[in-house]
Amino acid sequence: GTRRVLVTGCSSGIGLAVAARLANDELRRFKVVATMRDLGKRGPLEKAAGDSLNKTLEIKQLDVCCEASIRECVNSLPDRRVDVLVNNAGVGMIGPLECQSIDVMRELFDTNFFGLARLVKELLPDMKRRQSGHIVVMSSVMGIQGILFNDVYSASKFAVEGFCESLAVQALKFNIKTTLVEPGPVVTEFERKVYEDAEKMDLSGTDEETAKIFREVYLPYSKKIFASLGQTPEEVAEQTVKVITAEEPPLRHQTNRLYMPMTALKHADPTGRLPLDTFYKMTFKHDRVFNATLGVMRILQRMAGKK
Ligand code: NAD
């Protein structure tokens, strides 16, 4: 039969692409509850949904930071039934730690981590009772490996990973599957917002050397990474659908194979020296190492494209 999929953060980016892709499934396997915090931003999703709007896709209000809005949305569904949760809503943040207030860090955790905790608390009891369900969570490669100037964002994704890894064990006892989708860079609003905030950022809270590293090394470097290795939200959506329809969904799925060598460094050296040295060299001896890395990644990408 058809499965009801609730997706959060559908006004843009990956959430929008996942909702539209599921709703337009040729085999009509899904009923999509596409949710967003601000219904005023429904235009782009309506456009992407096309004919599926109000047939296999309905749009509902849901703010992942507000328990009442989550409950109201779930209560409005027949039997409160959600077969698949795609927990996608999330925000990014980059910059030197000294320039970020604890309040701003809390807000980020409130969305990226507590948003997930709120949704799972609301849906898990019903999934357990029905002995079925799938919790799909948009994590990141930064949920596996921390990256320079992404301290707080990465911490929030590590939180998400630890939460799901722990939960997956008891969930499985009730026949509920758990999957962490781990994209590398994806070209969405997310990227634009993060850079926009970075340009506006008051760097007077940190020393000159750190500010210089952020502005002159990190920012140009990471923009290059997005431009050369970034995936489209549609690519990530396509892989998310594969995960949802898999007979035996994996606990983790990395969407960008070019990032696998990076995440593998961690498992190759339990002391943590190997990834630390590699990232240090990539950042501070960046010109040569960066260009070499990028060159190799481009070759790999071309090979992957030809397959
Ligand atoms: P995006 O900014 O286009 O989408 C994020 C969505 O979440 C937006 O529609 C936003 O309105 C929504 N949102 C934020 N706070 C919310 C709240 N309180 N309640 C409901 N919705 C809320 O960015 P995206 O790239 O599509 O991000 C989607 C997910 O993918 C995020 O969890 C992000 O961390 C993750 N991710 C993104 C990238 C990337 O490079 N873009 C890489 C890895 C993982």
Short mmCIF file of C-alpha atoms and ligand atoms in Angstrom, two decimals:
data_model
loop_
_atom_site.label_atom_id
_atom_site.label_comp_id
_atom_site.label_asym_id
_atom_site.label_seq_id
_atom_site.Cartn_x
_atom_site.Cartn_y
_atom_site.Cartn_z
CA GLY A 1 0.00 0.00 0.00
CA THR A 2 0.95 3.65 0.05
CA ARG A 3 3.14 4.89 2.84
CA ARG A 4 2.62 8.27 4.49
CA VAL A 5 5.86 10.26 4.65
CA LEU A 6 6.17 13.38 6.80
CA VAL A 7 9.00 15.69 5.72
CA THR A 8 10.16 18.73 7.72
CA GLY A 9 11.67 21.94 6.31
CA CYS A 10 10.08 21.70 2.84
CA SER A 11 10.12 25.37 1.84
CA SER A 12 13.50 25.00 0.14
CA GLY A 13 16.49 22.82 -0.64
CA ILE A 14 16.67 19.12 0.15
CA GLY A 15 13.32 18.97 1.98
CA LEU A 16 11.51 20.52 -0.98
CA ALA A 17 13.25 18.16 -3.42
CA VAL A 18 12.49 15.06 -1.30
CA ALA A 19 8.80 16.00 -0.91
CA ALA A 20 8.36 16.73 -4.64
CA ARG A 21 10.22 13.59 -5.69
CA LEU A 22 8.18 11.32 -3.39
CA ALA A 23 4.88 12.93 -4.42
CA ASN A 24 5.65 12.45 -8.12
CA ASP A 25 6.72 8.82 -7.69
CA GLU A 26 5.71 6.92 -10.82
CA LEU A 27 4.55 3.94 -8.80
CA ARG A 28 2.53 6.20 -6.49
CA ARG A 29 3.92 4.57 -3.40
CA PHE A 30 3.71 7.63 -1.14
CA LYS A 31 1.38 10.14 0.43
CA VAL A 32 3.52 13.11 1.36
CA VAL A 33 2.89 15.46 4.25
CA ALA A 34 5.23 18.28 3.32
CA THR A 35 5.68 20.57 6.31
CA MET A 36 7.21 23.99 6.80
CA ARG A 37 7.45 26.56 9.55
CA ASP A 38 6.09 29.42 7.45
CA LEU A 39 3.28 28.55 5.02
CA GLY A 40 3.88 31.91 3.31
CA LYS A 41 6.90 30.21 1.71
CA ARG A 42 4.91 27.43 0.05
CA GLY A 43 5.20 28.86 -3.50
CA PRO A 44 8.34 27.03 -4.69
CA LEU A 45 7.12 23.68 -3.28
CA GLU A 46 3.71 24.08 -4.93
CA LYS A 47 5.48 24.72 -8.20
CA ALA A 48 7.76 21.69 -7.82
CA ALA A 49 4.86 19.47 -6.72
CA GLY A 50 2.92 20.27 -9.91
CA ASP A 51 -0.05 17.96 -10.45
CA SER A 52 0.63 16.03 -7.26
CA LEU A 53 -0.45 19.00 -5.12
CA ASN A 54 -3.45 18.10 -2.94
CA LYS A 55 -3.38 14.59 -4.42
CA THR A 56 -0.26 12.79 -3.25
CA LEU A 57 1.16 15.88 -1.54
CA GLU A 58 -0.36 18.10 1.11
CA ILE A 59 1.33 21.05 2.73
CA LYS A 60 1.06 21.59 6.49
CA GLN A 61 2.51 23.98 9.04
CA LEU A 62 5.13 22.54 11.40
CA ASP A 63 7.85 24.33 13.34
CA VAL A 64 10.35 21.78 14.67
CA CYS A 65 11.11 24.15 17.57
CA CYS A 66 7.48 24.11 18.74
CA GLU A 67 6.03 20.97 20.33
CA ALA A 68 2.46 22.25 19.99
CA SER A 69 2.81 22.73 16.23
CA ILE A 70 4.25 19.21 15.85
CA ARG A 71 1.37 17.70 17.84
CA GLU A 72 -1.25 19.68 15.94
CA CYS A 73 0.17 18.52 12.61
CA VAL A 74 0.38 14.86 13.63
CA ASN A 75 -3.10 14.92 15.23
CA SER A 76 -4.54 16.21 11.94
CA LEU A 77 -3.46 13.01 10.13
CA PRO A 78 -5.81 9.98 9.88
CA ASP A 79 -4.96 7.67 12.83
CA ARG A 80 -1.95 9.97 13.43
CA ARG A 81 -0.26 7.58 11.11
CA VAL A 82 3.23 8.44 9.84
CA ASP A 83 5.08 5.53 8.23
CA VAL A 84 8.23 7.44 7.38
CA LEU A 85 9.62 10.55 9.07
CA VAL A 86 12.12 12.54 7.03
CA ASN A 87 13.66 14.84 9.62
CA ASN A 88 15.28 17.42 7.37
CA ALA A 89 14.84 20.90 8.86
CA GLY A 90 18.18 22.30 9.90
CA VAL A 91 20.29 25.43 10.03
CA GLY A 92 23.99 26.07 9.50
CA MET A 93 26.54 28.32 11.13
CA ILE A 94 30.22 29.00 10.42
CA GLY A 95 32.84 31.23 11.93
CA PRO A 96 35.28 31.63 14.81
CA LEU A 97 33.77 30.41 18.06
CA GLU A 98 34.67 33.61 19.91
CA CYS A 99 32.30 35.52 17.63
CA GLN A 100 29.28 33.33 18.36
CA SER A 101 27.05 33.82 21.40
CA ILE A 102 25.86 30.91 23.51
CA ASP A 103 22.28 31.97 22.72
CA VAL A 104 22.88 31.58 18.98
CA MET A 105 24.49 28.17 19.60
CA ARG A 106 21.43 27.13 21.65
CA GLU A 107 19.10 28.18 18.83
CA LEU A 108 21.03 26.05 16.37
CA PHE A 109 20.82 23.04 18.68
CA ASP A 110 17.14 23.75 19.25
CA THR A 111 16.51 23.25 15.53
CA ASN A 112 19.10 20.66 14.50
CA PHE A 113 19.05 18.42 17.56
CA PHE A 114 15.98 19.14 19.72
CA GLY A 115 13.84 19.41 16.58
CA LEU A 116 14.64 15.76 15.88
CA ALA A 117 14.12 14.78 19.53
CA ARG A 118 10.67 16.46 19.54
CA LEU A 119 9.53 14.71 16.37
CA VAL A 120 10.77 11.30 17.46
CA LYS A 121 9.11 11.67 20.88
CA GLU A 122 5.82 12.46 19.14
CA LEU A 123 5.97 9.66 16.56
CA LEU A 124 7.86 6.79 18.19
CA PRO A 125 5.08 5.55 20.51
CA ASP A 126 2.67 5.14 17.55
CA MET A 127 5.35 3.49 15.41
CA LYS A 128 6.09 1.05 18.25
CA ARG A 129 2.39 0.22 18.63
CA ARG A 130 2.14 -0.46 14.89
CA GLN A 131 5.46 -2.32 14.90
CA SER A 132 6.54 -0.48 11.77
CA GLY A 133 8.12 2.76 10.68
CA HIS A 134 11.25 4.39 9.32
CA ILE A 135 13.04 7.38 10.84
CA VAL A 136 15.18 9.08 8.19
CA VAL A 137 17.39 11.92 9.36
CA MET A 138 19.28 14.48 7.28
CA SER A 139 22.65 14.47 9.00
CA SER A 140 25.89 15.46 7.23
CA VAL A 141 29.43 14.27 6.66
CA MET A 142 30.07 16.81 9.44
CA GLY A 143 28.19 14.41 11.70
CA ILE A 144 31.13 12.03 11.17
CA GLN A 145 34.08 14.39 10.88
CA GLY A 146 34.37 17.84 12.43
CA ILE A 147 35.50 20.62 10.08
CA LEU A 148 37.32 23.89 10.77
CA PHE A 149 35.01 26.81 11.75
CA ASN A 150 32.00 24.50 11.84
CA ASP A 151 32.41 23.66 15.54
CA VAL A 152 28.82 24.19 16.65
CA TYR A 153 27.10 22.94 13.49
CA SER A 154 29.25 19.82 13.49
CA ALA A 155 28.53 19.30 17.22
CA SER A 156 24.78 19.43 16.47
CA LYS A 157 25.13 16.78 13.76
CA PHE A 158 27.28 14.60 16.06
CA ALA A 159 24.41 14.91 18.56
CA VAL A 160 21.98 13.75 15.89
CA GLU A 161 24.25 10.82 15.00
CA GLY A 162 24.65 9.70 18.61
CA PHE A 163 20.92 9.99 19.20
CA CYS A 164 20.04 7.87 16.15
CA GLU A 165 22.78 5.31 16.71
CA SER A 166 21.48 4.74 20.24
CA LEU A 167 17.81 4.81 19.28
CA ALA A 168 18.27 2.44 16.34
CA VAL A 169 18.81 -0.53 18.65
CA GLN A 170 15.54 -0.31 20.58
CA ALA A 171 13.68 0.86 17.47
CA LEU A 172 14.72 -2.31 15.64
CA LYS A 173 13.15 -4.39 18.42
CA PHE A 174 9.82 -2.83 17.31
CA ASN A 175 10.62 -3.29 13.61
CA ILE A 176 11.33 0.43 13.19
CA LYS A 177 14.21 1.31 10.88
CA THR A 178 16.58 4.25 11.36
CA THR A 179 18.70 5.90 8.66
CA LEU A 180 21.14 8.80 8.81
CA VAL A 181 21.58 10.41 5.37
CA GLU A 182 24.98 12.11 5.25
CA PRO A 183 25.42 14.57 2.39
CA GLY A 184 28.63 16.45 1.67
CA PRO A 185 28.14 19.97 0.32
CA VAL A 186 24.77 20.56 -1.35
CA VAL A 187 24.03 23.74 -3.27
CA THR A 188 20.93 25.15 -1.54
CA GLU A 189 19.71 28.18 0.39
CA PHE A 190 21.69 26.76 3.28
CA GLU A 191 24.99 27.56 1.61
CA ARG A 192 23.84 31.05 0.59
CA LYS A 193 22.56 31.87 4.11
CA VAL A 194 25.72 30.60 5.79
CA TYR A 195 28.00 32.70 3.56
CA GLU A 196 25.76 35.74 3.81
CA ASP A 197 25.96 35.53 7.63
CA ALA A 198 29.71 34.98 7.40
CA GLU A 199 30.24 38.12 5.29
CA LYS A 200 28.23 40.18 7.81
CA MET A 201 29.92 38.59 10.82
CA ASP A 202 31.58 40.91 13.31
CA LEU A 203 35.05 39.43 13.60
CA SER A 204 36.22 41.88 16.26
CA GLY A 205 35.55 39.23 18.91
CA THR A 206 38.52 37.21 17.74
CA ASP A 207 42.22 37.92 17.18
CA GLU A 208 43.51 39.13 13.84
CA GLU A 209 45.20 35.89 12.89
CA THR A 210 42.02 33.84 13.37
CA ALA A 211 39.95 36.43 11.49
CA LYS A 212 42.44 36.29 8.64
CA ILE A 213 42.37 32.48 8.51
CA PHE A 214 38.59 32.58 8.40
CA ARG A 215 38.34 35.28 5.75
CA GLU A 216 41.32 34.50 3.55
CA VAL A 217 41.72 30.74 3.89
CA TYR A 218 38.50 29.12 5.05
CA LEU A 219 35.90 31.14 3.11
CA PRO A 220 37.49 30.99 -0.36
CA TYR A 221 38.45 27.36 0.22
CA SER A 222 34.98 26.25 1.21
CA LYS A 223 33.36 28.22 -1.62
CA LYS A 224 35.62 26.36 -4.04
CA ILE A 225 34.57 23.07 -2.44
CA PHE A 226 30.86 23.89 -2.90
CA ALA A 227 31.41 24.98 -6.49
CA SER A 228 33.43 21.90 -7.45
CA LEU A 229 32.02 19.06 -5.33
CA GLY A 230 28.55 20.30 -4.38
CA GLN A 231 25.58 18.06 -5.19
CA THR A 232 22.14 19.28 -6.20
CA PRO A 233 19.24 18.84 -3.77
CA GLU A 234 17.63 16.61 -6.42
CA GLU A 235 20.58 14.20 -6.28
CA VAL A 236 20.29 13.98 -2.51
CA ALA A 237 16.52 13.53 -2.83
CA GLU A 238 16.95 10.69 -5.32
CA GLN A 239 19.25 8.84 -2.92
CA THR A 240 16.92 9.53 0.00
CA VAL A 241 14.10 7.87 -1.93
CA LYS A 242 16.32 4.84 -2.54
CA VAL A 243 16.97 4.63 1.19
CA ILE A 244 13.24 4.88 1.96
CA THR A 245 12.33 2.13 -0.50
CA ALA A 246 15.22 -0.19 0.40
CA GLU A 247 14.31 -3.64 1.70
CA GLU A 248 16.99 -3.35 4.39
CA PRO A 249 17.69 0.37 4.84
CA PRO A 250 21.23 1.11 6.09
CA LEU A 251 21.87 2.96 9.37
CA ARG A 252 24.12 5.36 7.46
CA HIS A 253 24.15 6.52 3.86
CA GLN A 254 26.70 8.98 2.48
CA THR A 255 25.35 10.67 -0.65
CA ASN A 256 28.69 11.89 -2.02
CA ARG A 257 31.17 9.11 -2.67
CA LEU A 258 33.97 11.66 -3.02
CA TYR A 259 33.73 12.24 0.73
CA MET A 260 34.23 8.62 1.68
CA PRO A 261 38.05 8.89 1.82
CA MET A 262 37.66 11.83 4.20
CA THR A 263 35.34 10.03 6.59
CA ALA A 264 37.44 6.85 6.33
CA LEU A 265 40.49 8.64 7.80
CA LYS A 266 38.81 8.57 11.17
CA HIS A 267 38.26 4.84 11.16
CA ALA A 268 41.78 4.24 9.88
CA ASP A 269 43.41 5.80 12.95
CA PRO A 270 41.73 5.55 16.37
CA THR A 271 44.26 8.05 17.86
CA GLY A 272 42.72 10.73 15.64
CA ARG A 273 46.16 11.89 14.43
CA LEU A 274 45.62 10.99 10.79
CA PRO A 275 42.50 13.11 10.19
CA LEU A 276 43.91 15.94 12.37
CA ASP A 277 47.20 16.08 10.42
CA THR A 278 45.41 15.81 7.11
CA PHE A 279 43.03 18.67 7.87
CA TYR A 280 45.83 20.75 9.33
CA LYS A 281 47.88 20.37 6.17
CA MET A 282 44.89 20.94 3.92
CA THR A 283 44.15 24.19 5.74
CA PHE A 284 47.54 25.70 6.48
CA LYS A 285 49.67 24.35 3.68
CA HIS A 286 46.62 24.67 1.59
CA ASP A 287 47.75 25.80 -1.80
CA ARG A 288 49.64 22.71 -2.83
CA VAL A 289 47.74 20.09 -0.87
CA PHE A 290 44.39 21.67 -1.67
CA ASN A 291 45.03 21.82 -5.39
CA ALA A 292 46.30 18.25 -5.42
CA THR A 293 43.25 17.03 -3.45
CA LEU A 294 40.88 18.93 -5.67
CA GLY A 295 42.61 17.54 -8.75
CA VAL A 296 42.21 13.96 -7.55
CA MET A 297 38.59 14.57 -6.56
CA ARG A 298 37.81 16.04 -9.98
CA ILE A 299 39.25 12.97 -11.69
CA LEU A 300 37.19 10.71 -9.44
CA GLN A 301 34.12 12.79 -10.16
CA ARG A 302 34.62 12.53 -13.91
CA MET A 303 35.07 8.77 -13.59
CA ALA A 304 31.91 8.53 -11.50
CA GLY A 305 30.03 10.62 -14.07
CA LYS A 306 31.05 8.33 -16.94
CA LYS A 307 29.76 5.21 -15.24
P1 NAD B 1 17.80 24.91 3.31
O1 NAD B 1 18.15 26.10 4.12
O2 NAD B 1 17.41 25.11 1.90
O3 NAD B 1 16.65 24.06 4.01
C1 NAD B 1 16.48 23.95 5.40
C2 NAD B 1 15.01 24.09 5.68
O4 NAD B 1 14.76 23.95 7.08
C3 NAD B 1 14.50 25.47 5.26
O5 NAD B 1 13.37 25.30 4.44
C4 NAD B 1 14.15 26.12 6.58
O6 NAD B 1 13.08 27.02 6.48
C5 NAD B 1 13.80 24.91 7.41
N1 NAD B 1 13.77 25.20 8.85
C6 NAD B 1 14.68 25.86 9.61
N2 NAD B 1 14.25 25.96 10.87
C7 NAD B 1 13.04 25.34 10.93
C8 NAD B 1 12.09 25.11 11.95
N3 NAD B 1 12.28 25.55 13.20
N4 NAD B 1 10.96 24.40 11.66
C9 NAD B 1 10.75 23.95 10.40
N5 NAD B 1 11.59 24.18 9.39
C10 NAD B 1 12.72 24.85 9.65
O7 NAD B 1 19.06 23.94 3.41
P2 NAD B 1 19.26 22.38 3.00
O8 NAD B 1 20.63 22.30 2.49
O9 NAD B 1 18.15 21.88 2.16
O10 NAD B 1 19.24 21.70 4.44
C11 NAD B 1 18.42 20.60 4.76
C12 NAD B 1 19.16 19.68 5.73
O11 NAD B 1 20.31 19.15 5.08
C13 NAD B 1 19.67 20.37 7.00
O12 NAD B 1 19.42 19.52 8.11
C14 NAD B 1 21.15 20.51 6.76
O13 NAD B 1 21.88 20.52 7.97
C15 NAD B 1 21.43 19.27 5.93
N6 NAD B 1 22.65 19.34 5.13
C16 NAD B 1 22.86 20.35 4.23
C17 NAD B 1 24.03 20.39 3.51
C18 NAD B 1 24.34 21.49 2.54
O14 NAD B 1 25.50 21.64 2.17
N7 NAD B 1 23.38 22.25 2.08
C19 NAD B 1 25.00 19.40 3.69
C20 NAD B 1 24.76 18.36 4.59
C21 NAD B 1 23.58 18.35 5.30
#
